[in-house]
PDB file of C-alpha atoms in Angstrom:
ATOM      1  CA  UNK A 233     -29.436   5.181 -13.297  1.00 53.00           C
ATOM      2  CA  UNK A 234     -29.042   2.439 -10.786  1.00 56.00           C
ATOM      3  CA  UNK A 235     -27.877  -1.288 -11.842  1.00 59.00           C
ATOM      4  CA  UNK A 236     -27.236  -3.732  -9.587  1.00 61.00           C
ATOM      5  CA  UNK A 237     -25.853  -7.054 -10.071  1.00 63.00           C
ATOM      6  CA  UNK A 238     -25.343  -9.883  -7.796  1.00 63.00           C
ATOM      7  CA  UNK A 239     -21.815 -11.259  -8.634  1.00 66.00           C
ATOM      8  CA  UNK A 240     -18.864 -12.647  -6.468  1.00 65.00           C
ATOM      9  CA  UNK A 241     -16.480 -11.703  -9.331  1.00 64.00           C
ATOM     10  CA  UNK A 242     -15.349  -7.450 -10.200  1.00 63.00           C
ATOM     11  CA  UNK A 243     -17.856  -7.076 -13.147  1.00 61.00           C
ATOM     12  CA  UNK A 244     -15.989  -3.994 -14.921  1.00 57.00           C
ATOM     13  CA  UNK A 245     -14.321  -5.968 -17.610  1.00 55.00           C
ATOM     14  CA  UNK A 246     -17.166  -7.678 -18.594  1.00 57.00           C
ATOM     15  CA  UNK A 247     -18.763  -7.550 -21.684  1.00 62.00           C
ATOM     16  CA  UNK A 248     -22.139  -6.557 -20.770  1.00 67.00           C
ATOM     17  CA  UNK A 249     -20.622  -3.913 -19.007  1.00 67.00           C
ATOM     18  CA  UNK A 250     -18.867  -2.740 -21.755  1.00 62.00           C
ATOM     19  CA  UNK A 251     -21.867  -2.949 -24.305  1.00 70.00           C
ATOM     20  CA  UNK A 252     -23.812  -0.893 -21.507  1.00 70.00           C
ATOM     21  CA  UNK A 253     -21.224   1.775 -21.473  1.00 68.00           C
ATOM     22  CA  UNK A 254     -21.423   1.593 -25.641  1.00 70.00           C
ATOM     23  CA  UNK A 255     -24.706   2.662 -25.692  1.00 71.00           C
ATOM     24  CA  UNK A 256     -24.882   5.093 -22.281  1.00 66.00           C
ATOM     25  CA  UNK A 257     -25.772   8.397 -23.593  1.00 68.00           C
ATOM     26  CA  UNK A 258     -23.266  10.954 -23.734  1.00 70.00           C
ATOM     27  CA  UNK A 259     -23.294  12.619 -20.015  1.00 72.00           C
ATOM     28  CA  UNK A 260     -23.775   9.367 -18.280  1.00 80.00           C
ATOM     29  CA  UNK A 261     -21.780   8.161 -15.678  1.00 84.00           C
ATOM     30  CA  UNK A 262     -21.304   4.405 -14.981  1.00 84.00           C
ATOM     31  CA  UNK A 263     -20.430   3.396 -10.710  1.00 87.00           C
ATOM     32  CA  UNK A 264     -19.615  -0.029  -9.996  1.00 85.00           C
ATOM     33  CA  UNK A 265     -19.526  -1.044  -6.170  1.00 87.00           C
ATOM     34  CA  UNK A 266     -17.499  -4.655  -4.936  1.00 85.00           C
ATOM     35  CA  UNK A 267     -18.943  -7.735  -5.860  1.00 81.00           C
ATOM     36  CA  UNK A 268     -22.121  -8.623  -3.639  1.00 79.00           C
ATOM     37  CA  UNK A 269     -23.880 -11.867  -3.191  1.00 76.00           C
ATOM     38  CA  UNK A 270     -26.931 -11.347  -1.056  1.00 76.00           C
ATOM     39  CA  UNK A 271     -28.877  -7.813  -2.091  1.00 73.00           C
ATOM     40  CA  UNK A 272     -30.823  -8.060   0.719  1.00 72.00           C
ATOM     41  CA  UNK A 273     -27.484  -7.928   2.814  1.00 73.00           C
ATOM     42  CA  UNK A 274     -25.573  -5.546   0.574  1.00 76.00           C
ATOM     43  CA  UNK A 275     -27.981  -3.779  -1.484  1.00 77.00           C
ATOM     44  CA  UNK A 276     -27.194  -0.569   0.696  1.00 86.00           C
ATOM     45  CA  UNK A 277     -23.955  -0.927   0.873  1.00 88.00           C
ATOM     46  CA  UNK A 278     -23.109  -1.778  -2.857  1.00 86.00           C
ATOM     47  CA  UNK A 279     -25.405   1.277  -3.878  1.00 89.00           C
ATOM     48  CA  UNK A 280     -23.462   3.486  -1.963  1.00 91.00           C
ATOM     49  CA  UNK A 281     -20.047   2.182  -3.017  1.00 92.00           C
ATOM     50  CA  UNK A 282     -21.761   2.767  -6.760  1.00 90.00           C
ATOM     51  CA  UNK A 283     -22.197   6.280  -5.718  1.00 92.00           C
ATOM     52  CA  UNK A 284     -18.725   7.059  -4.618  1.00 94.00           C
ATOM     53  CA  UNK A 285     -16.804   5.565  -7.244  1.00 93.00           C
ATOM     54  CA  UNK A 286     -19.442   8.052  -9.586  1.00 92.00           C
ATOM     55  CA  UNK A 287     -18.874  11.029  -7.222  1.00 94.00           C
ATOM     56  CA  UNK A 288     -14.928  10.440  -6.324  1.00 96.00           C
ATOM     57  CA  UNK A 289     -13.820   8.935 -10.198  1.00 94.00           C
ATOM     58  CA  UNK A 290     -15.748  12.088 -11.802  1.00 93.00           C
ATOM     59  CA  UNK A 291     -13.397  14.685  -9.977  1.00 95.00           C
ATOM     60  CA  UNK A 292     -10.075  12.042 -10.497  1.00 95.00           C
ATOM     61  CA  UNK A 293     -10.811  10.999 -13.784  1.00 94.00           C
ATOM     62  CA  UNK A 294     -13.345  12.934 -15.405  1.00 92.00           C
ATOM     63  CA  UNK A 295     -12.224  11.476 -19.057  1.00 89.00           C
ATOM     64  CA  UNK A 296     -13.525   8.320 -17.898  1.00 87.00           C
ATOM     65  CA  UNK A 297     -17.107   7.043 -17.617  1.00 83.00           C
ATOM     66  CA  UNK A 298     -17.002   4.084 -16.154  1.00 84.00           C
ATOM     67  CA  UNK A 299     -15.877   4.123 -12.270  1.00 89.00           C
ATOM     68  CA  UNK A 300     -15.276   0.977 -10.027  1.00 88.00           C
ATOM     69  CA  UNK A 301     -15.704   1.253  -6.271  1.00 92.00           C
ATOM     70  CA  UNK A 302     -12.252  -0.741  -6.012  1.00 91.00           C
ATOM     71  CA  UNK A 303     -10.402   1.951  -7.811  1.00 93.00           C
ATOM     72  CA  UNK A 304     -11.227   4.592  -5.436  1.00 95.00           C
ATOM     73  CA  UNK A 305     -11.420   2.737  -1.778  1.00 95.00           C
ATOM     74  CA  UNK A 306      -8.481   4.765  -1.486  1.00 96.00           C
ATOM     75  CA  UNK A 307     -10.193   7.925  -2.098  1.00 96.00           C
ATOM     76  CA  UNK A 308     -13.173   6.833  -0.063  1.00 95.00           C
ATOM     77  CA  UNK A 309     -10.993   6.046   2.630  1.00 95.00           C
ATOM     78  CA  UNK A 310      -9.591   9.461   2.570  1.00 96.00           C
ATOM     79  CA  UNK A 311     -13.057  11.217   2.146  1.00 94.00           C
ATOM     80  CA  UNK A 312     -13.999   9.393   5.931  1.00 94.00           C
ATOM     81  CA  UNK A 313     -10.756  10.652   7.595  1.00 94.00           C
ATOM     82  CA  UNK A 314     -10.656  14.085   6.388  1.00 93.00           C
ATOM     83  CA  UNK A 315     -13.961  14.427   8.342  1.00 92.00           C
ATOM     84  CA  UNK A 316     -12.052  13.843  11.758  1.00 94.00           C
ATOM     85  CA  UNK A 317      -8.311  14.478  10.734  1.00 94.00           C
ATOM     86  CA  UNK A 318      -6.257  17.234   8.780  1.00 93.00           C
ATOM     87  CA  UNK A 319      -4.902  14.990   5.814  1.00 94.00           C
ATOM     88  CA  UNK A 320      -2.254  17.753   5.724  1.00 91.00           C
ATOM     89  CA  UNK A 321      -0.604  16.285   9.029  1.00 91.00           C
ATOM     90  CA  UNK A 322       0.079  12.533   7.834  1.00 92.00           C
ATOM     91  CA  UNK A 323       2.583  13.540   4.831  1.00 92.00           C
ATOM     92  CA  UNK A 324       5.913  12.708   5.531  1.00 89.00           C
ATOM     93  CA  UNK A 325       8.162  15.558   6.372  1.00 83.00           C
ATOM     94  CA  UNK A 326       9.697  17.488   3.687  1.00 89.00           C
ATOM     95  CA  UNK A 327       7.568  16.234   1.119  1.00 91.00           C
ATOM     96  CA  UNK A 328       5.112  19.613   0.959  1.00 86.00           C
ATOM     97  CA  UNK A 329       8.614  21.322   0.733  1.00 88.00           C
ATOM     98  CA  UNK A 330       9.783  19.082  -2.279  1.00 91.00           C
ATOM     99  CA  UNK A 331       6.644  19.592  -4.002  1.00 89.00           C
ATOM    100  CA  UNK A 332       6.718  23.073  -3.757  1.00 88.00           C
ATOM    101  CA  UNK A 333      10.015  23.826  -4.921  1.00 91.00           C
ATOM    102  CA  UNK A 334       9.014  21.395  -8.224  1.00 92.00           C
ATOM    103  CA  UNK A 335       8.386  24.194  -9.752  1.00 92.00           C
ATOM    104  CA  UNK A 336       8.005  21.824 -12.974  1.00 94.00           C
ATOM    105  CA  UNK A 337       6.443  19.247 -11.584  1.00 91.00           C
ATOM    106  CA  UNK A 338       9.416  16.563 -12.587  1.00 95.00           C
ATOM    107  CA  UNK A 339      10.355  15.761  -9.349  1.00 95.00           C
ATOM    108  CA  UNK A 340       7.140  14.726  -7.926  1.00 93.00           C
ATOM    109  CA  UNK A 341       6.289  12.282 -11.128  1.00 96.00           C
ATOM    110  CA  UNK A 342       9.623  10.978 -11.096  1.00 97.00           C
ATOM    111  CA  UNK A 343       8.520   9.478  -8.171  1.00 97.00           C
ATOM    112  CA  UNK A 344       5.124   9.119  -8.906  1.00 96.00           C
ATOM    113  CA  UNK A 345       6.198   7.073 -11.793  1.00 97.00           C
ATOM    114  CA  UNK A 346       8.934   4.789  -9.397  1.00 97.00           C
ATOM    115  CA  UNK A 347       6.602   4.370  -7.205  1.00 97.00           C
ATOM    116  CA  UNK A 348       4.381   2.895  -9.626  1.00 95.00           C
ATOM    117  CA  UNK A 349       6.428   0.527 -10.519  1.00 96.00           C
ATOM    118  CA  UNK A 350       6.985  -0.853  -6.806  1.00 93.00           C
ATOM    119  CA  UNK A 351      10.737   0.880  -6.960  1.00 94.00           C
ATOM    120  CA  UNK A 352      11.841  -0.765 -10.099  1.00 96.00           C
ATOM    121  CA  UNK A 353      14.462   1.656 -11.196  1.00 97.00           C
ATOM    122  CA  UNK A 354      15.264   0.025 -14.765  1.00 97.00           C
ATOM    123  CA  UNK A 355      11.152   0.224 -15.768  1.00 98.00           C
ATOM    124  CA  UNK A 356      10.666   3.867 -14.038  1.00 97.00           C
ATOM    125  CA  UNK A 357      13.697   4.876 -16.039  1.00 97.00           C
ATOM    126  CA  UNK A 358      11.678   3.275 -19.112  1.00 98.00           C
ATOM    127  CA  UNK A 359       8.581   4.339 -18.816  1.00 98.00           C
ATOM    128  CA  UNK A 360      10.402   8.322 -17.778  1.00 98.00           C
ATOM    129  CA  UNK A 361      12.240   7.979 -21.198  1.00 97.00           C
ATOM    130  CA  UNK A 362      15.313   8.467 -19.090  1.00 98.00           C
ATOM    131  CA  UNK A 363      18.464   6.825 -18.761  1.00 97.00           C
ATOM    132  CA  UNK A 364      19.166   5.035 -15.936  1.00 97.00           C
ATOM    133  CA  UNK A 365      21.792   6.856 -14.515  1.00 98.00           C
ATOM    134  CA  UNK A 366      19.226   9.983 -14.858  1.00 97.00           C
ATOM    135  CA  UNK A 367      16.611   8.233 -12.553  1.00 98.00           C
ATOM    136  CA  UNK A 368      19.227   7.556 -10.480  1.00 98.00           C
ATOM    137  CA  UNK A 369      20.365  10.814  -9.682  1.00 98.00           C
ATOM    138  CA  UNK A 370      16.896  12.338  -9.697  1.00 97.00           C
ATOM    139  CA  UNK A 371      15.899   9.447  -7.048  1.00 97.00           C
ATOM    140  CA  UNK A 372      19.404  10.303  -5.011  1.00 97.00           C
ATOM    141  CA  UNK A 373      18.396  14.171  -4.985  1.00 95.00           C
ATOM    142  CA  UNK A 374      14.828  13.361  -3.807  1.00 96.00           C
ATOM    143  CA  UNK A 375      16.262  10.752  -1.267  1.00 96.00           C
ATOM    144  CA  UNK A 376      18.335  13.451   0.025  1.00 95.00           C
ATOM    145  CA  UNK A 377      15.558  16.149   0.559  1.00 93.00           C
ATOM    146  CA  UNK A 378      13.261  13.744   2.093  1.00 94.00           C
ATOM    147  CA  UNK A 379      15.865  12.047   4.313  1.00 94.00           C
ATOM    148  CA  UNK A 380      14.803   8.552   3.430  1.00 94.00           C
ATOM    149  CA  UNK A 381      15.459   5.370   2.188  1.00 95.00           C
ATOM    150  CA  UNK A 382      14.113   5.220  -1.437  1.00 94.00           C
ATOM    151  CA  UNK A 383      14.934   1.335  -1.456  1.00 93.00           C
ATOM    152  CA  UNK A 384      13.134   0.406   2.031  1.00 95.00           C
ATOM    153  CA  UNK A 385       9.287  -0.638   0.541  1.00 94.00           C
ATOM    154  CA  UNK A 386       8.075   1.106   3.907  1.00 94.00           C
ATOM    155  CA  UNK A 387       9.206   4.420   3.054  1.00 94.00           C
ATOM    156  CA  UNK A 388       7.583   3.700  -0.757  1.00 95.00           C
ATOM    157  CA  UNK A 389       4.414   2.596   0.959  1.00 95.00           C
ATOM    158  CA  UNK A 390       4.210   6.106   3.068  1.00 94.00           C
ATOM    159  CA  UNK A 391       5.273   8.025  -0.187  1.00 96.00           C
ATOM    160  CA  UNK A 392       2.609   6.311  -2.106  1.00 95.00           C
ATOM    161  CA  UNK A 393       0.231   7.011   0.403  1.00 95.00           C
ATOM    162  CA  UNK A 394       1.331  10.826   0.979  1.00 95.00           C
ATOM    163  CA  UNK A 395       1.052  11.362  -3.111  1.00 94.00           C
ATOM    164  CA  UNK A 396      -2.733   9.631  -2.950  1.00 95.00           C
ATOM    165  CA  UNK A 397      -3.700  12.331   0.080  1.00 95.00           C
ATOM    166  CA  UNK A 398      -2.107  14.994  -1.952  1.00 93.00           C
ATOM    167  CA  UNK A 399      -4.050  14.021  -5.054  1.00 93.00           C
ATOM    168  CA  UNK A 400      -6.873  13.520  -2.744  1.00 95.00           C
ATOM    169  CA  UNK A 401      -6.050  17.557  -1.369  1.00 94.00           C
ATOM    170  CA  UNK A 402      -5.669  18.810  -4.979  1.00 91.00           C
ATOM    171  CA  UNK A 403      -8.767  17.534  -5.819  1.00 93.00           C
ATOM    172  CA  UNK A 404     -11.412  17.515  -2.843  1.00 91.00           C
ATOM    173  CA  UNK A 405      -9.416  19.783  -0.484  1.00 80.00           C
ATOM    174  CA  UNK A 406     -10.304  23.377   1.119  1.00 60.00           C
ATOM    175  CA  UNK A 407      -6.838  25.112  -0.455  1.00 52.00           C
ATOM    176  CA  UNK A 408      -5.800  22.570  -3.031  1.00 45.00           C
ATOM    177  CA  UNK A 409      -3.489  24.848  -4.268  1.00 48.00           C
ATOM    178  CA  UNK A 410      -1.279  24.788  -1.202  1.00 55.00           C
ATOM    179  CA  UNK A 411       0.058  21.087  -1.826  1.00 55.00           C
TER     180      UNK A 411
END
């Protein structure tokens, strides 16, 4: 099913969205491209952002129905490169190392969860349901491996970056169990 609205405002919080998505039956999967003006212009465009956000947010986020283009232009960035590079080559180095010697998986969303927070150790510690002084450490060890600067918003920008292709790998990629 195809809708297509002409809006220059995100329509995914909007109530006739959500009353759609009320009464989409069960299987149905809702894609939502950017905010278009002119369908005549856009129409192609904004149907195949639509399809996507259905085809990328299915595989990331399969407990969701609903899927905005916006969430995913990551994702959909990704998609384009992996066609001409190997994804594999942009991480950072050490950081396939880290993540395979996480045998439990806390390192990597210890730092999933301080990057999220744009490197604000008192929330990450919060939102970890560690102290402080935990994060800390766990942030100092990781630091260490990866032989960067944990407080320079560059290096978070290429972390958060490196965990999006790695999700992106896990997800869409030929040996998704390598990363």
């Amino acid at each position: 099913v195809v809708l297509l609205i002409q809006s220059t405002v995100p329509i995914l919080h909007h109530d006739g969205v959500v009353a759609l998505m009320d009464h989409l039956a069960a299987g149905l999967v809702l894609g939502i491209s950017m905010p278009f003006t002119n369908l005549a212009e856009s129409g192609h465009a904004a149907l195949r952002q639509a399809k996507n956000a259905m085809e990328l947010g299915t595989v990331l986020h399969p407990e969701q129905r609903c899927y905005s283009y916006e969430t995913y232009t990551i994702y959909a960035g990704l998609r384009a490169a992996s066609a001409r590079v190997n994804l594999q080559e942009l991480l950072p180095l050490g950081l396939q190392t880290l993540i395979e010697a996480d045998t439990s998986g806390e390192t990597l969303h210890t730092l999933e969860v301080y990057l999220s927070t744009g490197g604000k150790k008192a929330r990450a510690a919060e939102l970890l349901f560690i102290h402080l002084n935990t994060l800390k450490y766990r942030l100092g060890q990781i630091a260490q491996k990866l032989e960067v600067d944990l407080d320079d918003p560059k290096t978070l920008f290429s972390l958060e970056y490196a965990l999006h292709i790695i999700r992106y790998l896990r997800c869409f990629g030929d040996h998704p169990n390598k990363i």
